Amino acid sequence: MSVEYTYKSLDPSVPLRYNRDDAAISFISHLIPNKMNNLLTDNPAALQALMSETIFSTGFSTDQGGVSQQGNTEEVAFDSSSEEFVFQGDKSTGVLFILRYPEFPYFSPQAEEAFVKTIGALQLTPHNVAVVNLANPQNPNEFKRIMEFFKPTKITLLGVEPASLKLPEIAHNSYMRGRIATVFNTFSFEEMFVDIEKKKLFWGEFKNFIGS
């Protein structure tokens, strides 16, 4: 379904028109509501330009005042599995996201929403990537076993310190390239919610990493 929007640039006299798909429209309106009226979409180059220059300079729209935290006394209902790791999605694509959320089975609700819309802007879905939460007691926190089980080629650490997996130091928004897989170390979504510079750094590298 096509929807027409118009997004105005910083110069209000210069309207910008882009072609994009519905998933991207949903992602953009989540990040910059109240700044869009009509926009025409299906051009991937325009999508990248708008997201790079506009969305991550304005930031996520998540209201941190409304973020609910699960109480420490409430037991988390982690998923279980007959396999070695408990995970969501599809590990066969080689794209793996590693989290550590002790208070949630996977992401926090706000982080999950941002995650789905972020990967959706790059033509990915929760069904064609794998997501593993290392806080799940069933999941081994060993990089060798992660590699053997998931056989990934692109690994994103979302707020997980490389040292916790006995990996060499990797600066934030930097890579460790191995013979089989590349590890991208970046911030958690919670960190990006409150720091616009971290959002911009993340998006600038993440879109290149996934597109490479």
Short mmCIF file of C-alpha atoms in Angstrom, two decimals:
data_model
loop_
_atom_site.label_atom_id
_atom_site.label_comp_id
_atom_site.label_asym_id
_atom_site.label_seq_id
_atom_site.Cartn_x
_atom_site.Cartn_y
_atom_site.Cartn_z
CA MET A 1 0.00 0.00 0.00
CA SER A 2 1.35 3.43 -0.94
CA VAL A 3 0.96 6.43 1.32
CA GLU A 4 1.84 9.96 0.29
CA TYR A 5 3.74 12.14 2.76
CA THR A 6 5.65 15.38 2.47
CA TYR A 7 8.64 16.02 4.68
CA LYS A 8 9.99 19.55 4.88
CA SER A 9 13.70 20.19 5.18
CA LEU A 10 15.32 22.54 7.67
CA ASP A 11 14.60 25.26 5.16
CA PRO A 12 10.78 25.41 5.26
CA SER A 13 10.69 26.79 1.73
CA VAL A 14 12.27 23.64 0.31
CA PRO A 15 10.03 20.54 0.39
CA LEU A 16 11.72 17.17 -0.04
CA ARG A 17 9.98 14.20 -1.67
CA TYR A 18 11.09 10.64 -1.29
CA ASN A 19 9.78 7.28 -2.43
CA ARG A 20 9.77 4.57 0.19
CA ASP A 21 7.89 1.44 1.31
CA ASP A 22 5.37 1.16 4.11
CA ALA A 23 7.83 -0.36 6.60
CA ALA A 24 10.14 2.60 6.21
CA ILE A 25 7.23 5.02 6.59
CA SER A 26 6.28 3.32 9.84
CA PHE A 27 9.88 3.50 11.08
CA ILE A 28 10.25 7.18 10.17
CA SER A 29 6.93 8.22 11.67
CA HIS A 30 7.93 6.41 14.89
CA LEU A 31 11.12 8.43 15.14
CA ILE A 32 9.96 11.82 13.94
CA PRO A 33 6.21 12.14 14.47
CA ASN A 34 4.74 15.64 14.19
CA LYS A 35 7.43 16.58 11.63
CA MET A 36 5.84 14.92 8.60
CA ASN A 37 2.79 15.49 6.51
CA ASN A 38 2.98 13.82 3.07
CA LEU A 39 5.76 11.63 1.64
CA LEU A 40 5.91 9.39 -1.47
CA THR A 41 8.15 6.28 -1.10
CA ASP A 42 9.97 3.44 -2.81
CA ASN A 43 13.46 4.71 -3.51
CA PRO A 44 16.10 2.96 -1.32
CA ALA A 45 18.71 5.67 -1.89
CA ALA A 46 16.30 8.34 -0.74
CA LEU A 47 15.43 6.24 2.31
CA GLN A 48 19.07 6.04 3.36
CA ALA A 49 19.58 9.76 2.81
CA LEU A 50 16.54 10.73 4.86
CA MET A 51 17.34 8.34 7.68
CA SER A 52 21.00 9.30 7.84
CA GLU A 53 20.51 13.04 7.74
CA THR A 54 17.21 13.46 9.54
CA ILE A 55 16.03 10.60 11.71
CA PHE A 56 19.19 9.98 13.64
CA SER A 57 19.75 13.70 14.11
CA THR A 58 16.36 13.99 15.81
CA GLY A 59 16.37 10.70 17.68
CA PHE A 60 13.92 8.04 18.78
CA SER A 61 10.54 9.21 19.94
CA THR A 62 10.32 6.73 22.81
CA ASP A 63 9.11 8.47 25.96
CA GLN A 64 11.52 7.35 28.62
CA GLY A 65 9.21 8.71 31.28
CA GLY A 66 6.80 5.92 30.34
CA VAL A 67 9.31 3.09 30.27
CA SER A 68 8.16 0.36 32.61
CA GLN A 69 10.80 -1.62 34.43
CA GLN A 70 10.11 -5.16 35.53
CA GLY A 71 10.51 -5.45 39.26
CA ASN A 72 13.56 -7.29 40.58
CA THR A 73 11.30 -9.54 42.65
CA GLU A 74 9.32 -10.70 39.60
CA GLU A 75 10.68 -13.86 38.04
CA VAL A 76 11.40 -13.55 34.33
CA ALA A 77 9.71 -16.19 32.18
CA PHE A 78 12.65 -17.03 29.95
CA ASP A 79 11.96 -19.26 26.96
CA SER A 80 13.41 -22.76 26.94
CA SER A 81 14.47 -25.07 24.13
CA SER A 82 15.63 -28.60 23.45
CA GLU A 83 18.47 -27.06 21.42
CA GLU A 84 21.72 -25.81 22.91
CA PHE A 85 20.61 -22.14 22.67
CA VAL A 86 17.27 -20.43 23.15
CA PHE A 87 16.79 -17.80 20.45
CA GLN A 88 14.24 -16.07 18.27
CA GLY A 89 14.17 -15.89 14.48
CA ASP A 90 16.17 -17.75 11.85
CA LYS A 91 19.84 -18.57 12.31
CA SER A 92 20.28 -19.81 8.73
CA THR A 93 20.70 -16.29 7.31
CA GLY A 94 23.96 -15.72 9.24
CA VAL A 95 22.79 -12.45 10.83
CA LEU A 96 22.92 -12.62 14.64
CA PHE A 97 22.08 -10.06 17.34
CA ILE A 98 23.42 -10.75 20.83
CA LEU A 99 21.72 -9.14 23.85
CA ARG A 100 21.94 -9.37 27.61
CA TYR A 101 18.62 -8.39 29.23
CA PRO A 102 18.26 -10.02 32.69
CA GLU A 103 14.80 -8.53 33.19
CA PHE A 104 13.22 -9.61 29.88
CA PRO A 105 13.11 -12.78 27.75
CA TYR A 106 14.65 -10.82 24.89
CA PHE A 107 14.44 -7.02 24.47
CA SER A 108 12.60 -4.58 26.68
CA PRO A 109 9.29 -3.63 24.98
CA GLN A 110 10.61 -0.22 23.92
CA ALA A 111 13.88 -1.65 22.60
CA GLU A 112 12.03 -4.38 20.69
CA GLU A 113 9.88 -1.80 18.91
CA ALA A 114 12.93 0.25 17.95
CA PHE A 115 14.81 -2.89 16.86
CA VAL A 116 12.02 -4.12 14.57
CA LYS A 117 11.66 -0.74 12.90
CA THR A 118 15.42 -0.25 12.57
CA ILE A 119 16.08 -3.57 10.84
CA GLY A 120 12.87 -3.15 8.83
CA ALA A 121 14.34 -0.03 7.24
CA LEU A 122 17.12 -2.30 5.90
CA GLN A 123 14.72 -4.96 4.56
CA LEU A 124 15.19 -7.30 7.51
CA THR A 125 12.56 -8.70 9.88
CA PRO A 126 12.65 -10.60 13.20
CA HIS A 127 11.95 -13.71 11.12
CA ASN A 128 15.10 -13.59 8.96
CA VAL A 129 17.66 -12.74 11.65
CA ALA A 130 18.54 -14.52 14.91
CA VAL A 131 18.31 -12.86 18.34
CA VAL A 132 19.84 -14.45 21.44
CA ASN A 133 19.65 -13.14 25.00
CA LEU A 134 22.70 -14.26 26.96
CA ALA A 135 20.91 -13.50 30.23
CA ASN A 136 18.78 -16.60 29.65
CA PRO A 137 20.29 -19.20 32.04
CA GLN A 138 20.12 -21.87 29.32
CA ASN A 139 22.34 -19.91 26.92
CA PRO A 140 26.11 -20.49 27.14
CA ASN A 141 28.10 -17.25 27.35
CA GLU A 142 30.90 -18.70 25.27
CA PHE A 143 31.80 -17.22 21.92
CA LYS A 144 33.12 -20.51 20.53
CA ARG A 145 29.82 -22.26 21.24
CA ILE A 146 27.88 -19.32 19.80
CA MET A 147 29.89 -19.62 16.59
CA GLU A 148 29.45 -23.38 16.41
CA PHE A 149 25.69 -23.25 16.97
CA PHE A 150 24.63 -20.17 14.97
CA LYS A 151 27.38 -20.22 12.30
CA PRO A 152 26.93 -16.45 11.84
CA THR A 153 28.71 -14.21 9.37
CA LYS A 154 27.48 -10.89 10.85
CA ILE A 155 27.24 -10.51 14.63
CA THR A 156 25.95 -7.38 16.36
CA LEU A 157 26.62 -6.96 20.08
CA LEU A 158 23.86 -4.68 21.38
CA GLY A 159 25.18 -3.44 24.72
CA VAL A 160 27.11 -6.66 25.36
CA GLU A 161 30.73 -6.09 26.33
CA PRO A 162 33.14 -8.12 24.15
CA ALA A 163 35.21 -8.96 27.24
CA SER A 164 32.24 -10.86 28.69
CA LEU A 165 32.63 -13.29 25.78
CA LYS A 166 36.42 -13.35 26.15
CA LEU A 167 36.81 -11.41 22.92
CA PRO A 168 39.56 -8.83 22.36
CA GLU A 169 38.68 -5.21 23.07
CA ILE A 170 36.43 -3.73 20.37
CA ALA A 171 35.63 -0.01 20.56
CA HIS A 172 31.97 0.98 20.36
CA ASN A 173 30.71 1.15 16.77
CA SER A 174 33.79 -0.71 15.59
CA TYR A 175 34.40 -4.13 14.10
CA MET A 176 36.41 -7.24 14.71
CA ARG A 177 36.77 -9.09 11.42
CA GLY A 178 37.46 -12.79 11.67
CA ARG A 179 37.98 -15.50 9.07
CA ILE A 180 34.29 -16.48 9.20
CA ALA A 181 32.37 -13.69 10.92
CA THR A 182 32.55 -9.97 11.57
CA VAL A 183 31.57 -8.70 15.04
CA PHE A 184 30.05 -5.23 15.29
CA ASN A 185 30.13 -3.86 18.83
CA THR A 186 27.58 -1.15 19.53
CA PHE A 187 25.30 0.35 22.17
CA SER A 188 22.09 -1.02 23.62
CA PHE A 189 18.89 0.66 22.47
CA GLU A 190 18.42 2.01 26.00
CA GLU A 191 21.72 3.87 25.66
CA MET A 192 20.65 5.24 22.29
CA PHE A 193 17.28 6.37 23.59
CA VAL A 194 18.96 8.89 25.86
CA ASP A 195 21.96 9.93 23.75
CA ILE A 196 21.39 11.33 20.27
CA GLU A 197 25.09 11.11 19.38
CA LYS A 198 25.08 7.38 20.06
CA LYS A 199 22.05 6.97 17.79
CA LYS A 200 23.81 8.78 14.97
CA LEU A 201 27.03 6.79 15.40
CA PHE A 202 25.10 3.52 15.50
CA TRP A 203 23.04 4.19 12.38
CA GLY A 204 26.01 5.42 10.35
CA GLU A 205 27.89 2.17 10.93
CA PHE A 206 25.01 -0.29 11.17
CA LYS A 207 23.55 0.41 7.73
CA ASN A 208 27.00 -0.10 6.18
CA PHE A 209 27.61 -3.26 8.19
CA ILE A 210 24.31 -4.88 7.15
CA GLY A 211 24.68 -3.68 3.57
CA SER A 212 28.23 -4.98 3.14
#
